[in-house]
XYZ file of C-alpha atoms in Angstrom:
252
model
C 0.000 0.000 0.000
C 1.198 3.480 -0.920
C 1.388 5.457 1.973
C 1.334 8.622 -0.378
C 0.600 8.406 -3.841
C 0.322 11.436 -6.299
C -1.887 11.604 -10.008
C -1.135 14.721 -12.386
C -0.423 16.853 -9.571
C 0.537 20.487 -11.059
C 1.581 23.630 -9.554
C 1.212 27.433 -11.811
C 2.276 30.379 -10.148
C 0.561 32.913 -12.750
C 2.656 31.918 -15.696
C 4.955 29.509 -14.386
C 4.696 25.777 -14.451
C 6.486 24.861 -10.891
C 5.472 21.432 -11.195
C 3.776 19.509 -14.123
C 1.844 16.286 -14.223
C 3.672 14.625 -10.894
C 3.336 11.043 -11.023
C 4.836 9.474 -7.620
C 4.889 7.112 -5.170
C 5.802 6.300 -1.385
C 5.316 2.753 -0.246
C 5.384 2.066 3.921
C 8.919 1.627 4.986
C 10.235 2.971 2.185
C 12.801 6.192 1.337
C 12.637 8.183 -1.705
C 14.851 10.925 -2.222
C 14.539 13.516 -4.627
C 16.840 15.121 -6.007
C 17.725 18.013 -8.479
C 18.975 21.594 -9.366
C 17.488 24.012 -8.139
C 14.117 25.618 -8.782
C 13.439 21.857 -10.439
C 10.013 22.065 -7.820
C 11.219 19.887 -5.306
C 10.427 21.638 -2.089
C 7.180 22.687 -3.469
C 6.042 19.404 -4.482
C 6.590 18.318 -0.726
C 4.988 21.358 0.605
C 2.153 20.524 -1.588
C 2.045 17.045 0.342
C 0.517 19.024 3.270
C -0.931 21.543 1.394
C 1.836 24.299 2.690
C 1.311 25.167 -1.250
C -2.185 24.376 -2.884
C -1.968 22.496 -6.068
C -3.041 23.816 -9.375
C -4.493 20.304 -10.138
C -3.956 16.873 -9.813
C -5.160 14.283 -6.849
C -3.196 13.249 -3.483
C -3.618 9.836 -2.238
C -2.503 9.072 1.765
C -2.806 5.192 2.211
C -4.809 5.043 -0.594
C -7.698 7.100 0.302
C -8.224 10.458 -1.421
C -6.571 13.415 0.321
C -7.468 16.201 -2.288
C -8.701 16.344 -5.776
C -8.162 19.759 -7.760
C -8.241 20.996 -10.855
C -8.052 24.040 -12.552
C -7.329 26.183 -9.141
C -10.564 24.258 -7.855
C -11.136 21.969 -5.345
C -13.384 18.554 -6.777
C -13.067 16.440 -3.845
C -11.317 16.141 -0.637
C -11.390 13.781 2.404
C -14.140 14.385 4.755
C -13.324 16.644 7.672
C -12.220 14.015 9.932
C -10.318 12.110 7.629
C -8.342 15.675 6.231
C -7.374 16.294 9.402
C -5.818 12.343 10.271
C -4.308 12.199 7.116
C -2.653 15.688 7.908
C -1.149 14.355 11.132
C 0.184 11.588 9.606
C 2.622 13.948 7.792
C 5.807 14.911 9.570
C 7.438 17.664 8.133
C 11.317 19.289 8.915
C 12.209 22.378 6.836
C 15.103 23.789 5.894
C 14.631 26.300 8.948
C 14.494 24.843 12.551
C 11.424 27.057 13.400
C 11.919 26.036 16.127
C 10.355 28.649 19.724
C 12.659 30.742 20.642
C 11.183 31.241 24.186
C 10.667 27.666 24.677
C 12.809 24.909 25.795
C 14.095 22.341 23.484
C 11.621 19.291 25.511
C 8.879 22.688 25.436
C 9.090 22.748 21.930
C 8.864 18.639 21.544
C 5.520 18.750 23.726
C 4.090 21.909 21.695
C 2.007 20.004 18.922
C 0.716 17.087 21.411
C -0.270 18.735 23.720
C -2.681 21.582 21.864
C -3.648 18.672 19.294
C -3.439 15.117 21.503
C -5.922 14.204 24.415
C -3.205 12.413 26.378
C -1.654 13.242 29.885
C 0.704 15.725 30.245
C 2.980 13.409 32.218
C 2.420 11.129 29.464
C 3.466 13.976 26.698
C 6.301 15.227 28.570
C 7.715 11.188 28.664
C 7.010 10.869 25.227
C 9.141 14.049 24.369
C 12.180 13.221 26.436
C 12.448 9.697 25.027
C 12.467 11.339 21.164
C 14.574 14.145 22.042
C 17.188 10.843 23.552
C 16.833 8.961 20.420
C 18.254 11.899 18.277
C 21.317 12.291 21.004
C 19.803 15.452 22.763
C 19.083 13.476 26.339
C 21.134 16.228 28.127
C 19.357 19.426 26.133
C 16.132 18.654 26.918
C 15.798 22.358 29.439
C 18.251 24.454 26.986
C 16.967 27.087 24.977
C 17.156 27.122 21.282
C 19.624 29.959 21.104
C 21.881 27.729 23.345
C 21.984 25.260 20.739
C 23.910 24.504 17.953
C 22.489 24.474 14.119
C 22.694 20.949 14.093
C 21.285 20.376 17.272
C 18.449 22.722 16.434
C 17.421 20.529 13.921
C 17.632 16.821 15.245
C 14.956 19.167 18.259
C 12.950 19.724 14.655
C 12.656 16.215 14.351
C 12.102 15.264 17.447
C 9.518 17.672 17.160
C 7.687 16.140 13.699
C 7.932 12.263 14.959
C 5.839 13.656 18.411
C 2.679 13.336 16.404
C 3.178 9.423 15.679
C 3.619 10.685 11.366
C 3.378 7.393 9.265
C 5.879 9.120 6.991
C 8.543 12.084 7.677
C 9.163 14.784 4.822
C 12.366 16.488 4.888
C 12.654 19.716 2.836
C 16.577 20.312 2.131
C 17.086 19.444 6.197
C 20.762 19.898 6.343
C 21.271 22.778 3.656
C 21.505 26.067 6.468
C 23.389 23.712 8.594
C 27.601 24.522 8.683
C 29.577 21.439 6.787
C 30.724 20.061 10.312
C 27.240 19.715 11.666
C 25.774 17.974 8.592
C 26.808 14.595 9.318
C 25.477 14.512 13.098
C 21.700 15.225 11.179
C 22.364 12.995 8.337
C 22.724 10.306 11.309
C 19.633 11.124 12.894
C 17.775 9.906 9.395
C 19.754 6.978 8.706
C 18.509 5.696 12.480
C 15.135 6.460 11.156
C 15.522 4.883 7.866
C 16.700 1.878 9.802
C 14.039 1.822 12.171
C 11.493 1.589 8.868
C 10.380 4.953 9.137
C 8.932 6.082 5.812
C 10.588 8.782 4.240
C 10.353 11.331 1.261
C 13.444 13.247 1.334
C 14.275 16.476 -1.191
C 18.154 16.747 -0.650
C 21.507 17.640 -1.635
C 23.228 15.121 0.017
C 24.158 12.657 -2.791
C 26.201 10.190 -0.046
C 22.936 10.163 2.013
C 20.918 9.868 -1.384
C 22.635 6.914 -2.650
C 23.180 4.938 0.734
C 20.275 5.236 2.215
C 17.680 5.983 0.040
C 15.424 2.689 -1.344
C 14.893 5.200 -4.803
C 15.997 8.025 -5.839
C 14.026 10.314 -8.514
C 15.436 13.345 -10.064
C 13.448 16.317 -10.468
C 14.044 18.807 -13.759
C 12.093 21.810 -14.538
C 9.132 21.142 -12.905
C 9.125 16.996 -14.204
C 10.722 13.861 -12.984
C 12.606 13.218 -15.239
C 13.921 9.724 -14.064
C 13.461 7.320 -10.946
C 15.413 4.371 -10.110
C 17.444 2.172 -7.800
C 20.188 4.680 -6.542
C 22.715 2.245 -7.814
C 21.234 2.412 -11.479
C 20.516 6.628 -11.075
C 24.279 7.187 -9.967
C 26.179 4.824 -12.165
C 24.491 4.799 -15.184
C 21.332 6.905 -15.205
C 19.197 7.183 -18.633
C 18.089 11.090 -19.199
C 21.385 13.188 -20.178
C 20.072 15.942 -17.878
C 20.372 13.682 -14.723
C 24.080 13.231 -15.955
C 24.621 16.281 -16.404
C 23.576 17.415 -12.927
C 25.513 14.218 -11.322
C 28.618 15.537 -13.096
C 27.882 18.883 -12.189
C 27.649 18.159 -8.049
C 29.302 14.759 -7.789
């Protein structure tokens, strides 16, 4: 079962095509990474996951079930109230930005989203929280303020922060690309636990060492298309479309 699945989805900003006729898939367990130059539409076709950005047209499928059906800058059909909302929460999302509070601890900013949007105990929120911000190495951060933190540090908090609402799959929009060189890896890290833990994962990146280790498919994004998805062994040894060698030349 797909646990997000995408049919024709486009994106126009007044004249400009960001995205065009996005055919994808994301089966449970599995990680996808996209990758591509820049202004290819990769961080908008996540945001448009989570409707961040609100497709032109095109459907979006979450286990199956119809998330959103537009066309034509109109909405035909979407998932009933309830079922919007689950399907939303079953999205994690890190950005490129930590976003994280500023006037909120590091375990404050962990509890944030369960406790406005969960019906659990505090107690019960607060565990929760300290246990994720221990399984991304942050055991011993847990009262410091985000300004007291490192880049890196900020955002393994981040995704402590997404995997509080129990997602069924994490999106990561560029997650290491503000991040210095030196605190890339410590991130990277973070994800590769995941990963190996059989989190399921759509990841737009730069990082082709993450991209090709890690990663159960890799597509490559181009002007708004994918251009080509495969195995990452087949994209980075011998991939098909001339522009994903080009770019591979260009960054590898």
């Amino acid at each position: 079962m797909s646990l997000i699945r995408t049919e024709g989805v486009t994106k126009v900003f007044g004249q400009n095509t960001v995205l065009c006729d996005i055919n994808l898939s994301v089966e449970a367990s599995e990680v996808v990474c996209i990758i591509g130059p820049s202004g290819a539409g990769k961080s908008t076709f996540l945001r448009s996951l989570n409707q961040l950005e609100v497709i032109t047209s095109g459907k979006i499928f979450i286990e199956d079930g119809l998330f959103l059906h537009r066309e034509n800058n109109a909405t035909i059909s979407r998932a009933n109230h309830a079922d919007y909302k689950r399907m939303l929460l079953e999205m994690g999302m890190v950005f490129q930005s930590f976003n994280l509070f500023p006037h909120k601890t590091a375990l404050e900013n962990v509890m944030l989203a369960p406790k406005h949007v969960q019906k659990a105990e505090k107690k019960e929120i607060e565990e929760r929280a300290r246990r994720l911000l221990a399984d991304v190495g942050l055991s011993d951060k847990c009262d410091q303020f985000p300004s007291r933190l490192s880049g890196g540090q900020q955002q393994r908090v981040a995704i402590a922060r997404a995997l509080a609402m129990n997602p069924k799959i994490m999106l990561f929009d560029e997650p290491t690309s503000s991040l210095d060189p030196e605190l890339v890896g410590e991130v990277l890290n973070v994800m590769r636990g995941l990963a190996e833990r059989g989190m399921t994962m759509l990841v737009v990146t730069h990082e082709m060492g993450f991209a090709r280790e890690v990663a159960d498919r890799v597509v490559f994004m181009c002007d708004g298309l994918v251009a080509e998805e495969d195995v990452p062994e087949n994209i980075f040894t011998d991939p098909r479309n001339p522009r994903t060698r080009q770019f591979l030349n260009s960054v590898l």
